[in-house]
Coordinates of C-alpha atoms in Angstrom, one line a residue:
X112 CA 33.6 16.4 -11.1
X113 CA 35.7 19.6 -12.4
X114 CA 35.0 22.8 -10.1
X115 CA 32.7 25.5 -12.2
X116 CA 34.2 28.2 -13.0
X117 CA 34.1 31.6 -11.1
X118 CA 33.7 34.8 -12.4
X119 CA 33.2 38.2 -10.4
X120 CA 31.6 40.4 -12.9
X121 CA 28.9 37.5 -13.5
X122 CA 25.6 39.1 -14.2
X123 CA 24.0 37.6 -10.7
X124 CA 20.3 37.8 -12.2
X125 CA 21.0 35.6 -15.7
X126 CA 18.3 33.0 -16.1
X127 CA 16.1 33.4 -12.3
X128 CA 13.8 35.3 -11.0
X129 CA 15.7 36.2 -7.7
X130 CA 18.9 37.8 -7.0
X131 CA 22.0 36.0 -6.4
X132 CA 22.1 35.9 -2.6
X133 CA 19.1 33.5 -2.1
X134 CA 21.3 31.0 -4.6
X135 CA 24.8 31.3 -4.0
X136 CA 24.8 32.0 -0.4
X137 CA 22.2 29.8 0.5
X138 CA 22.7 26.8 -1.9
X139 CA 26.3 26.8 -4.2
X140 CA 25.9 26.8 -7.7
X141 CA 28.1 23.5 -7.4
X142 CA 25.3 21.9 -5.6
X143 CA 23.1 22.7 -8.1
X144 CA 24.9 22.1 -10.8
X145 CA 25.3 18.5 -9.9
X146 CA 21.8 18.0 -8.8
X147 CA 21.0 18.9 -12.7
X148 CA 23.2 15.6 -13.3
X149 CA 22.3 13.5 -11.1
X150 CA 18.1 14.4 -10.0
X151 CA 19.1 14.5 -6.4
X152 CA 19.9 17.7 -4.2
X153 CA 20.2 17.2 -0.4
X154 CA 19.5 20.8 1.6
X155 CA 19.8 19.4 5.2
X156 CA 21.3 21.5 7.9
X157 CA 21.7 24.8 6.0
X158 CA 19.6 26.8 8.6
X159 CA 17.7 27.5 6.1
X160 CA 14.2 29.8 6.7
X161 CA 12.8 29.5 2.9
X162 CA 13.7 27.5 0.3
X163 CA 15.3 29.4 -2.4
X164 CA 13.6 30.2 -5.7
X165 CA 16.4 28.8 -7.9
X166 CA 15.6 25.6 -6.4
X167 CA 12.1 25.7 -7.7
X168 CA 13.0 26.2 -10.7
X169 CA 15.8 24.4 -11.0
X170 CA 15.0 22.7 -14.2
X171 CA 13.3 25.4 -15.7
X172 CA 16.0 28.7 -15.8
X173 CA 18.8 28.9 -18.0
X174 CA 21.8 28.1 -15.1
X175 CA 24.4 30.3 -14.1
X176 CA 27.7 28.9 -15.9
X177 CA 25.7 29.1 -19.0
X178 CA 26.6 32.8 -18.2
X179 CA 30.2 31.9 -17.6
X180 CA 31.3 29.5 -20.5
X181 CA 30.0 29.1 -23.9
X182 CA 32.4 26.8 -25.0
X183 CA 30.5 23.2 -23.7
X184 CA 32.3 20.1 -23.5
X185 CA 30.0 16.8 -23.6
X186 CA 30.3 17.4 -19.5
X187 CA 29.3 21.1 -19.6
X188 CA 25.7 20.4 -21.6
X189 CA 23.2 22.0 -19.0
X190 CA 20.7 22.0 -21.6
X191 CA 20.9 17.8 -21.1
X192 CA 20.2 17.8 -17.6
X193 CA 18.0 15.7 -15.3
X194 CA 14.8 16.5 -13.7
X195 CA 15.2 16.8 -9.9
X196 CA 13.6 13.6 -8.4
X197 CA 14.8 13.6 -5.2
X198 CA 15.1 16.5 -2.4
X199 CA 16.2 16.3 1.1
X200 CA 15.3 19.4 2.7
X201 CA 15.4 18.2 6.8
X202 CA 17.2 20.0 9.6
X203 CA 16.1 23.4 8.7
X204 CA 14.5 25.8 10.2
X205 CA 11.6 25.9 7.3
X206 CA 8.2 27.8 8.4
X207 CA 6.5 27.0 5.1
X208 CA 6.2 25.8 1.9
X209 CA 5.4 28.0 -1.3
X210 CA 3.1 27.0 -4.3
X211 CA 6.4 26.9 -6.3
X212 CA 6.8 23.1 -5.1
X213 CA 4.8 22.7 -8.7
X214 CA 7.8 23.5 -10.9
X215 CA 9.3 20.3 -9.8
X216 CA 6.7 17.4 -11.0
X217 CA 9.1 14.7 -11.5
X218 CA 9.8 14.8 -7.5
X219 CA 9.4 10.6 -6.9
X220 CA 10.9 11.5 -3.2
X221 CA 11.0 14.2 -0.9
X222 CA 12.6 13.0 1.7
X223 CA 12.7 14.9 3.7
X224 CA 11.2 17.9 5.4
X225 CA 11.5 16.2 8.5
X226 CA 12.9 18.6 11.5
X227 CA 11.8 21.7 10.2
X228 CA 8.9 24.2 11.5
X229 CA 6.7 23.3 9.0
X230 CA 3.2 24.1 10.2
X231 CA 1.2 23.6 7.1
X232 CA 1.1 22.3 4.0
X233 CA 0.1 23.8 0.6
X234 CA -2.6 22.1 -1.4
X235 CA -0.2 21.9 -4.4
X236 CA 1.5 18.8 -3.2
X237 CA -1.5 17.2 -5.5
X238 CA 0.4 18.2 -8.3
X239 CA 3.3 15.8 -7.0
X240 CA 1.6 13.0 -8.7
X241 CA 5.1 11.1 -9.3
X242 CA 6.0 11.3 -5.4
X243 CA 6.4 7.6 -3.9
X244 CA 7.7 9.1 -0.8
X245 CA 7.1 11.7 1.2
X246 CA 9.0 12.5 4.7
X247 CA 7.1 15.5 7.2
X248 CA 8.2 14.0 10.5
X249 CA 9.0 16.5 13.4
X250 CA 7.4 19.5 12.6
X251 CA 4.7 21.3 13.5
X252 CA 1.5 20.3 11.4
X253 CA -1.9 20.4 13.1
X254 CA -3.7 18.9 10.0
X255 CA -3.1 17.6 6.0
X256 CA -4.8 19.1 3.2
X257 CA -7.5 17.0 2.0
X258 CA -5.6 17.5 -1.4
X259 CA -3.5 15.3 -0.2
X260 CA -5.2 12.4 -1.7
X261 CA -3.8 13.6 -5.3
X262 CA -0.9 12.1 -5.1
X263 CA -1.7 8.5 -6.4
X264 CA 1.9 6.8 -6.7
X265 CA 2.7 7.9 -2.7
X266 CA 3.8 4.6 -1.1
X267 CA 5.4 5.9 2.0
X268 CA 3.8 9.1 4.1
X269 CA 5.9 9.4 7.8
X270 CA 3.9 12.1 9.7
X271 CA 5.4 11.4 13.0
X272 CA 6.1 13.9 15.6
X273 CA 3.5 16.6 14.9
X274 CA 0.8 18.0 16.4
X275 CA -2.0 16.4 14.0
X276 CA -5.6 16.2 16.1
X277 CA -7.5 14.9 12.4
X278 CA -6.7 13.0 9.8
X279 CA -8.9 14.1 6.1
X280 CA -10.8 11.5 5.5
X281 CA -9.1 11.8 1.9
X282 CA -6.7 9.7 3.2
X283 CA -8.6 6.7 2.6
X284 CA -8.4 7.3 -1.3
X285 CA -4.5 7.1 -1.6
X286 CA -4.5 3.7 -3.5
X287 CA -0.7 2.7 -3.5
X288 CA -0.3 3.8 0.2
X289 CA 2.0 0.6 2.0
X290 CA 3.1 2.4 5.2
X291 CA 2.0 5.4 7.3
X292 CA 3.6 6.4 10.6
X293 CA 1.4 9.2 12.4
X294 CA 3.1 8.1 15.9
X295 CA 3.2 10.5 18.5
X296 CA 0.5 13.3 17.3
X297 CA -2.7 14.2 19.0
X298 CA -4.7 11.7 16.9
X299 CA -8.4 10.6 19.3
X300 CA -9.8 8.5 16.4
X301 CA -8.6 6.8 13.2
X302 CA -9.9 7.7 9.5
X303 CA -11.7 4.5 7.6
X304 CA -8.6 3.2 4.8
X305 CA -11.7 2.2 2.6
X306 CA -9.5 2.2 -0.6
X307 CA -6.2 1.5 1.0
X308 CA -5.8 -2.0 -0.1
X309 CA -2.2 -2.3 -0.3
X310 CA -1.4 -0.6 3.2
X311 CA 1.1 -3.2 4.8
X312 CA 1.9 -1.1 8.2
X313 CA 0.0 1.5 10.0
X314 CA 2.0 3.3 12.6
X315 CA -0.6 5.1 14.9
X316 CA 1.0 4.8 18.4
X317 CA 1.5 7.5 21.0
X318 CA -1.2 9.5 20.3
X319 CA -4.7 9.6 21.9
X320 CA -6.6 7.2 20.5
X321 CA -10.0 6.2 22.9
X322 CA -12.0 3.6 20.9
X323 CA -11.2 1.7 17.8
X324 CA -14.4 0.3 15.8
X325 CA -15.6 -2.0 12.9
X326 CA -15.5 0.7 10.7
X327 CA -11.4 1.5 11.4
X328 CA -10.6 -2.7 10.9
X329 CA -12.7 -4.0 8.5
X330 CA -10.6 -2.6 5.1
X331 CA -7.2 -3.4 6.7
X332 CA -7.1 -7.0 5.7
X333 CA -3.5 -6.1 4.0
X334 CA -1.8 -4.6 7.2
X335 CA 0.8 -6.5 8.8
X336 CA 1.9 -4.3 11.1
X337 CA -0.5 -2.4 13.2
X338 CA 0.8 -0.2 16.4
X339 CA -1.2 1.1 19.0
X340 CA 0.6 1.7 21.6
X341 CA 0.2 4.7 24.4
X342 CA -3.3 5.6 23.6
X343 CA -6.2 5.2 25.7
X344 CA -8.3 1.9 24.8
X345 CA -10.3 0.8 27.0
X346 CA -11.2 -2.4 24.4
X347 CA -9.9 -4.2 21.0
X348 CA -12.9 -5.5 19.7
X349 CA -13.9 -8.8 17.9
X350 CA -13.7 -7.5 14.5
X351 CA -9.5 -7.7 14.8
X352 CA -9.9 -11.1 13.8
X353 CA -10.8 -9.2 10.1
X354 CA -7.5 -8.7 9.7
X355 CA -6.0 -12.2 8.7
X356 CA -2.2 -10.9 7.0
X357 CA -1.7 -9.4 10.7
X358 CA 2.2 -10.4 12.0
X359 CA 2.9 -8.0 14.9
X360 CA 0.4 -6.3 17.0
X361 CA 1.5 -3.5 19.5
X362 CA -1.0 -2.7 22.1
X363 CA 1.0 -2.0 24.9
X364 CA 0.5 1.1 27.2
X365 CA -3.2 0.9 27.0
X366 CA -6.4 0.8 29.1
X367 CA -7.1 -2.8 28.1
X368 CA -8.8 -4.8 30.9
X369 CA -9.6 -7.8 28.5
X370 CA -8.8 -9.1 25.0
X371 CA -11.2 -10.4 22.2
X372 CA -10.8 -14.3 22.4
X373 CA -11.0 -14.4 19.0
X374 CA -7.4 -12.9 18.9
X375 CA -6.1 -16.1 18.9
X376 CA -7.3 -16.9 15.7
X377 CA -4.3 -14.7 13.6
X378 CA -1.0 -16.0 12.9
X379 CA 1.0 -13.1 14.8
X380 CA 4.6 -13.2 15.3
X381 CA 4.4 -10.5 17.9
X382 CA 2.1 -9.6 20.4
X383 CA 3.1 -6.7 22.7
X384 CA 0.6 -6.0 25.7
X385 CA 2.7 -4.3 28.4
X386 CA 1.6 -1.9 30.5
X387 CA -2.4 -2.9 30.5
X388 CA -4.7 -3.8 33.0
X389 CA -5.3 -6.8 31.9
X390 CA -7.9 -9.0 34.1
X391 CA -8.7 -11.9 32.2
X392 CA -4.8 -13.0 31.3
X393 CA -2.6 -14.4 33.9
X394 CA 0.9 -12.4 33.6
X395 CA 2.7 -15.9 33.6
X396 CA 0.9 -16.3 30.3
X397 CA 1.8 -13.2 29.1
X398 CA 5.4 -13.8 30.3
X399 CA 5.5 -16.6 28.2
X400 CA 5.2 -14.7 24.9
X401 CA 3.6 -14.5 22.0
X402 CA 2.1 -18.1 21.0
X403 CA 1.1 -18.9 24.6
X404 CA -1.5 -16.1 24.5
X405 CA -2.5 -16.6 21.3
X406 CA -3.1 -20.8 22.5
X407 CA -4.8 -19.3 25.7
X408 CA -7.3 -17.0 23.9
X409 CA -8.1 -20.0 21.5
X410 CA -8.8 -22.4 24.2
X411 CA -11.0 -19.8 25.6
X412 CA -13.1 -20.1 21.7
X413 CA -14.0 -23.5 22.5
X414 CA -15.2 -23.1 26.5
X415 CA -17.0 -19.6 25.9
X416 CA -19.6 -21.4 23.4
X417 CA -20.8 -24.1 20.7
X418 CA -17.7 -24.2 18.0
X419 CA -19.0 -26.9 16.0
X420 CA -21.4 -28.4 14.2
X421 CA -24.8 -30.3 15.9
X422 CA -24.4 -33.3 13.4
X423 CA -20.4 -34.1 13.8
X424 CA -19.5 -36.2 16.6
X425 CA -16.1 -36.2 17.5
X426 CA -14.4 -39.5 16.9
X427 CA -10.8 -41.0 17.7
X428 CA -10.5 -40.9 14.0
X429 CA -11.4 -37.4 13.6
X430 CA -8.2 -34.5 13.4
X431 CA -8.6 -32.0 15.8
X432 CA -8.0 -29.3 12.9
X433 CA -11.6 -30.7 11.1
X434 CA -13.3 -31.2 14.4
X435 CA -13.8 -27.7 15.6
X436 CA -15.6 -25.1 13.3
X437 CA -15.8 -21.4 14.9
X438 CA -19.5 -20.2 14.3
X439 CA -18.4 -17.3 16.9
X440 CA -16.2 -15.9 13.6
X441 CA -19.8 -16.8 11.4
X442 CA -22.2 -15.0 13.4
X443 CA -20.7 -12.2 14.5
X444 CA -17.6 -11.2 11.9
X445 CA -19.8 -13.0 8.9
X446 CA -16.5 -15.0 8.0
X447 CA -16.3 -18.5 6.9
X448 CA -12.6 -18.9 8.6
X449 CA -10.6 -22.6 7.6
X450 CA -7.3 -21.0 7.0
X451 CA -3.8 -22.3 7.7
X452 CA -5.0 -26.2 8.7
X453 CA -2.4 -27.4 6.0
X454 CA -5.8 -29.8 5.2
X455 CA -6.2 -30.9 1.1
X456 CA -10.0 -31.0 1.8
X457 CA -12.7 -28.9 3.8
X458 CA -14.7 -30.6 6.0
X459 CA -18.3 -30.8 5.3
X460 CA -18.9 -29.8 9.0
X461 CA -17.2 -26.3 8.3
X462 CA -20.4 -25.8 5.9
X463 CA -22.6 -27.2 8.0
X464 CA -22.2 -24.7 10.9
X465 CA -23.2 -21.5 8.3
X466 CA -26.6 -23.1 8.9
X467 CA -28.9 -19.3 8.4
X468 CA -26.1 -17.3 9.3
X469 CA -25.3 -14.5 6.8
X470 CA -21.6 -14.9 5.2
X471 CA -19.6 -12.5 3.6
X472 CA -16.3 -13.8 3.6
X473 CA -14.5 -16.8 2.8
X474 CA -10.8 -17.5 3.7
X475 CA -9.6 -20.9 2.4
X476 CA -5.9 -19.9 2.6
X477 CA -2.9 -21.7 3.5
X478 CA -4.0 -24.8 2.7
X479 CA -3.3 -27.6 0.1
X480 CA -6.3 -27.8 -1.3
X481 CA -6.2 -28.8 -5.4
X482 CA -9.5 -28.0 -6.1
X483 CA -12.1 -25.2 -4.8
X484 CA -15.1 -27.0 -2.3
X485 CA -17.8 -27.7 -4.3
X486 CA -19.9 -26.3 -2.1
X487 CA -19.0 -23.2 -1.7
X488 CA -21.4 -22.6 -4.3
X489 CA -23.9 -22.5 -1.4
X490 CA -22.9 -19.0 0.0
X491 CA -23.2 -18.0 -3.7
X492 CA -26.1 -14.9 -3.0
X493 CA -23.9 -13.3 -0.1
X494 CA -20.1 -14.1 -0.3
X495 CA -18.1 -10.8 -1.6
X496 CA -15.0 -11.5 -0.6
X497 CA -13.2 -14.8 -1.1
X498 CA -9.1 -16.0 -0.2
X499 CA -8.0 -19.0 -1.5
X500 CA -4.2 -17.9 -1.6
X501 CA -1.2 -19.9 -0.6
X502 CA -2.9 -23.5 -1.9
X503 CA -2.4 -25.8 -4.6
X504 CA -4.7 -24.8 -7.4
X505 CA -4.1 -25.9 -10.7
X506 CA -7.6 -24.9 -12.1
X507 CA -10.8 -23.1 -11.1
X508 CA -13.9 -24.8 -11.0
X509 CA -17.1 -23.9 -12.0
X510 CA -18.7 -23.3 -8.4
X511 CA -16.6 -20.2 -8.0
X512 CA -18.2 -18.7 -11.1
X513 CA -21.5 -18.9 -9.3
X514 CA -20.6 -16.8 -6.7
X515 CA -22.8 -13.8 -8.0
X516 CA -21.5 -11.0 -5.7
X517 CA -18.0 -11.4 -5.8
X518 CA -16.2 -8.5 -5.0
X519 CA -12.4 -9.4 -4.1
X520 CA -11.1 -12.7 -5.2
X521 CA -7.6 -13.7 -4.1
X522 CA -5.7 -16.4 -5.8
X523 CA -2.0 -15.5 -4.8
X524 CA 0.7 -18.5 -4.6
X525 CA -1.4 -21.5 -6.9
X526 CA -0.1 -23.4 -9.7
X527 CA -2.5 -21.9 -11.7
X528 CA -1.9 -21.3 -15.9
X529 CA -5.4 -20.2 -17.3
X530 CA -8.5 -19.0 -15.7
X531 CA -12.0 -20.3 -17.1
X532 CA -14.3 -18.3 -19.3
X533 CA -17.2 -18.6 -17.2
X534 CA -15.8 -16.5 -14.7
X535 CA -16.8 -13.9 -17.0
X536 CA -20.0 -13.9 -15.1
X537 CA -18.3 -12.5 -12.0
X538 CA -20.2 -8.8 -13.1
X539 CA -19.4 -7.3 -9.4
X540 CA -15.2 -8.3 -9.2
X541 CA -13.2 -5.3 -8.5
X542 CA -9.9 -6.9 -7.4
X543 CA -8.3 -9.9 -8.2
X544 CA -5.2 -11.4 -7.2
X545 CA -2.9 -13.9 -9.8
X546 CA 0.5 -13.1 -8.2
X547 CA 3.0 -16.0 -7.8
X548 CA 1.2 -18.4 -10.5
X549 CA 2.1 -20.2 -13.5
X550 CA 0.3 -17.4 -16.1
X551 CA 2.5 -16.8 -19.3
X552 CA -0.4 -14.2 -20.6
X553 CA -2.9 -12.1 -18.8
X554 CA -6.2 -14.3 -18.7
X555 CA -8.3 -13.1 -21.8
X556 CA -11.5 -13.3 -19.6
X557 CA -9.8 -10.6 -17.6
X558 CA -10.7 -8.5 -20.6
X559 CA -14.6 -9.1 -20.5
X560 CA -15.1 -7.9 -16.9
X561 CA -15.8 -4.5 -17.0
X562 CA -16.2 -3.9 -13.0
X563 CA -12.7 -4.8 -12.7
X564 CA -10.6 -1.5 -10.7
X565 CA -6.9 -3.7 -9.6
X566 CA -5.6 -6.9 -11.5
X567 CA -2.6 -7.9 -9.6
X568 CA -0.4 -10.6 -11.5
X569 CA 3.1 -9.8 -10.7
X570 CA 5.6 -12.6 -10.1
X571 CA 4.3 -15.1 -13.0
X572 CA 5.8 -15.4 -16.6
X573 CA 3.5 -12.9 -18.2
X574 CA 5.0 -12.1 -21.7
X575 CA 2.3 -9.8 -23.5
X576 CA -1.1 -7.9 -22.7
X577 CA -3.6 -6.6 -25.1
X578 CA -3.4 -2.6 -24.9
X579 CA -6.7 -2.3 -27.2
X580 CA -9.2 -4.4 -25.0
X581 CA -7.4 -3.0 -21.9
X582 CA -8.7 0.4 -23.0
X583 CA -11.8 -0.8 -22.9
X584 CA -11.8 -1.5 -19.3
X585 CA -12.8 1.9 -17.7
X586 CA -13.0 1.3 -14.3
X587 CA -9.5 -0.2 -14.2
X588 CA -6.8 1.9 -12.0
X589 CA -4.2 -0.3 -10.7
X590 CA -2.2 -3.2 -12.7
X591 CA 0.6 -4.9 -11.7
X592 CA 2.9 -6.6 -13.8
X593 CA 5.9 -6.4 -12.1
X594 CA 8.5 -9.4 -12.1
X595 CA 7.1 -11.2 -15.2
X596 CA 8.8 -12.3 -19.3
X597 CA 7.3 -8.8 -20.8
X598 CA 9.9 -8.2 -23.5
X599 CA 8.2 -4.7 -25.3
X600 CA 5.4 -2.7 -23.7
X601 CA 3.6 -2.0 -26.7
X602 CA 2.6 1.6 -27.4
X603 CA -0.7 1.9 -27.2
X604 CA -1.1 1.0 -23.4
X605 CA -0.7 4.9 -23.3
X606 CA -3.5 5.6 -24.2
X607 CA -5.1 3.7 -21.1
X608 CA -5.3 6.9 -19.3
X609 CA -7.7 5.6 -16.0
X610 CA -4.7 4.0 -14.9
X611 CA -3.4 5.4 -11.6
X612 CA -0.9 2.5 -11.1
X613 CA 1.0 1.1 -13.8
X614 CA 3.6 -1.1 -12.1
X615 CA 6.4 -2.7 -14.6
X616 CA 9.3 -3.3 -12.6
X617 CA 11.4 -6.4 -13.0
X618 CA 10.7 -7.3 -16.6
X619 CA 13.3 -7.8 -19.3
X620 CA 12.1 -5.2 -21.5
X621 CA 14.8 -1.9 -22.5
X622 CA 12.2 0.7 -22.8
X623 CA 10.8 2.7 -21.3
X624 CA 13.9 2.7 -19.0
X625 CA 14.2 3.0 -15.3
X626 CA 14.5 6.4 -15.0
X627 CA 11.4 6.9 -17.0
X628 CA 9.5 4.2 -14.4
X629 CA 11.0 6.0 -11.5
X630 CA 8.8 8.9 -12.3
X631 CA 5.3 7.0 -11.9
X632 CA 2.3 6.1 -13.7
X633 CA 1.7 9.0 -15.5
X634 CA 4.9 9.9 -17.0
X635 CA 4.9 6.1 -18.4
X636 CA 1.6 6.6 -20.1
X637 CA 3.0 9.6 -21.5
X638 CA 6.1 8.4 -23.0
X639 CA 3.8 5.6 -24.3
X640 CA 1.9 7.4 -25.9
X641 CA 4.6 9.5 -27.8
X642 CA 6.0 6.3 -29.3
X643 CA 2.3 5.9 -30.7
X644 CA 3.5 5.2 -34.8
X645 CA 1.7 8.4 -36.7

């Protein structure tokens, strides 16, 4: 890239609102001139206290060598340039944060203003609603603005390092939220995630967390990493057994005298528990890692109460896997649990021990079962949330369609093609889950459930959707089709504007192109929209 021009009689006020010190001192016009090319400026280590106005407004002012050359070359067109996505801003010595943050709404990541002294944050970061990343580790924040929640399309928000005593409860409405690190703050109690379904890792360790409940587990069944460590429980309770995606668990450096048995139910691939005062563990066990305490707190299921059935009598014939049925998990978490057995068929005996108890969920997953139990139709008046992921359905039977307060459905990883029309008498499903099938368009029933808020079919061979009857779904916010055969997006699926996630990725379609995806789901409806035929 050519050098820009200097000239010393250059009227130093041409095109911005502040003089030329705050932009040529502080940030070269070279900088910024490249940054119009390329949507990517990076501030770090410039000592600076403020950030200067021509960075605000970046896109907006006429730029400085418009001053200096009128003669543009195809390289010299400022007037083509490209909105400022991404801004690195760490290592400065930044107090604050002005409301002029909302002259750059295409920001996807601003990452970071980590390092800084940062010690609030303006409510205007709602306008960010394209930001998918957001970096404010190692400053000096004692709380979020509950504004916060505004920005729909954030994915990644690291908070480490601060001095943060509360989170807003806010929080809990940021939809496409995957990770949050709030490690080492002054956190004593966790926010509910109630709407945080896609939240894969929550980072809350060295803080000073005292008690974690029912109410802080029970909408993490997506989170696969969860750290705790260097707080102050005294107790996990049973209700970790809710969260069946959990891989690695970090409770070390705790007050944790005993572990819920039922522990040993999840499929973790790490299970840190140094530094506790454990009393009910033998530290050979722990020593052994991993698995051995998980195959210790399992054994301890079976000799702490009844685990099966009154009418099954164990036989040489009989598998261990169908043998033993935990109604601990049925009474007290209300979950029918047969998950990762590798069995083609649910025992009748795993039915059996619901008996009265109340059930609310159902996880059937990781099976190789080819066709949904026939009676599961009997928890049909109280079963909300069912997972039959990671099987080998081909179809959907009719008992599944009787389930009359189905909330969540998960079907992930089937062979499945088609869904059945009767399904359109699910009239509570908010969120179902099609990804990794065999479905070459999106399941017309789909259209004729109006409760429906997230369809997630990504990673099947999807090649059309009906924009008109998707507008008529109103309560639907998140969609993802990423990773399927769409060839066009038509048009008209602009104008579904309660969409808060649009995702689109990894189809073999030309437009809208990736720079227009990068800037999230609203700028996509809009460009949509404008292609509308008169």
């Amino acid at each position: 890239m050519s050098r820009p021009k200097r000239s010393s009689d250059r009227d130093t006020r041409a095109g911005f609102r502040t003089e030329g010190r705050d932009c040529t001192t502080a940030v070269p016009q070279g900088l910024l001139k490249a940054a119009r090319k390329s949507g990517q400026l990076n501030l770090s280590g410039r000592n600076l206290s403020e950030v200067p106005q021509c960075v605000w407004r970046i896109n907006l002012d006429v730029p400085e060598e418009a001053n200096q050359n009128l003669s543009f070359g195809a390289t010299e067109r400022w007037w083509e340039q490209t909105e400022l996505t991404k801004l690195i801003i760490s290592n400065n010595k930044l107090e604050s944060l002005t409301d002029d943050l909302r002259f750059l709404p295409a920001l996807t990541v601003l990452d970071d203003l980590s390092s800084n002294c940062l010690t609030t944050v303006p409510a205007v970061f709602s306008s960010l609603t394209s930001l998918v990343r957001l970096n404010l580790s190692s400053n000096q924040l004692k709380s979020l603005p509950a504004e916060i929640c505004g920005m729909k399309r954030l994915k990644h928000l690291d908070c480490n390092s601060n001095l943060l005593e509360t989170i807003p409860s806010e929080l809990a409405d940021m939809e496409s939220l995957e990770l949050l690190y709030l490690r080492r703050n002054k956190l004593r109690s966790l926010p509910e995630f109630s709407s945080c379904r896609l939240l894969k890792e929550l980072h809350v360790g060295e803080n000073q967390i005292e008690t974690l409940g029912t109410e802080h587990l029970k909408h993490l069944t997506s989170v696969l990493v969860l750290d705790l460590r260097d707080n102050k429980l005294k107790s996990i309770p049973d209700e970790i057994a809710l969260l069946q995606s959990l891989e690695r668990l970090d409770l070390s450096n705790n007050d944790i005298s005993s572990l819920p048995y039922l522990l040993g139910n999840l499929h973790l691939k790490f299970l840190a528990l140094d530094g506790n005062p454990l009393r009910t563990i033998r530290r050979e066990i722990i020593n052994k890692g991993t698995q051995e305490v998980l195959k210790y707190l399992r054994s301890k299921i079976r000799d702490d109460g009844p685990i099966q059935s009154d009418s099954v009598t164990e036989t040489a014939m009989t598998l261990p896997s169908e043998s033993r049925v935990n109604v601990h998990a049925i009474t007290t978490l209300k979950i029918l649990d047969y998950s990762a057995k590798q069995t083609a068929l649910i025992p009748d005996e795993v039915f059996d021990a619901v008996k009265g108890s109340i059930v609310t969920s159902v996880n059937f997953s990781k099976n190789q079962l080819c066709e949904i139990p026939k009676r599961i139709v009997e928890l049909k008046e109280m079963v909300s949330d069912v997972n039959l992921s990671f099987n080998k359905l081909s179809f959907i039977s009719s008992e599944l369609c009787m389930l009359q307060k189905l909330t969540f459905l998960d079907l992930r990883n089937n062979f499945l093609n088609s869904l059945p029309e009767e399904m359109e008498s699910l009239i509570k499903l908010q969120m179902i889950n099609l990804s990794f099938n065999r479905f070459k368009i999106l399941p017309e029933v789909l259209y004729r459930i109006p409760t429906l808020e997230t369809i997630l079919i990504s990673n099947n061979q999807v090649g059309s959707v009906d924009p008109q009857r998707m507008r008529m779904m109103e309560n639907l916010t998140t969609l993802d089709l990423q990773n399927n055969d769409l060839l066009q997006i038509p048009p008209e699926l602009g104008n579904c504007v309660n969409l808060r996630t649009l995702l689109l990725d990894g189809n073999p379609f030309r437009v809208p192109r990736a720079a227009i995806l990068m800037k999230g789901t609203a700028a996509i409806l809009e460009y949509l929209r404008d292609r509308i035929p008169a």
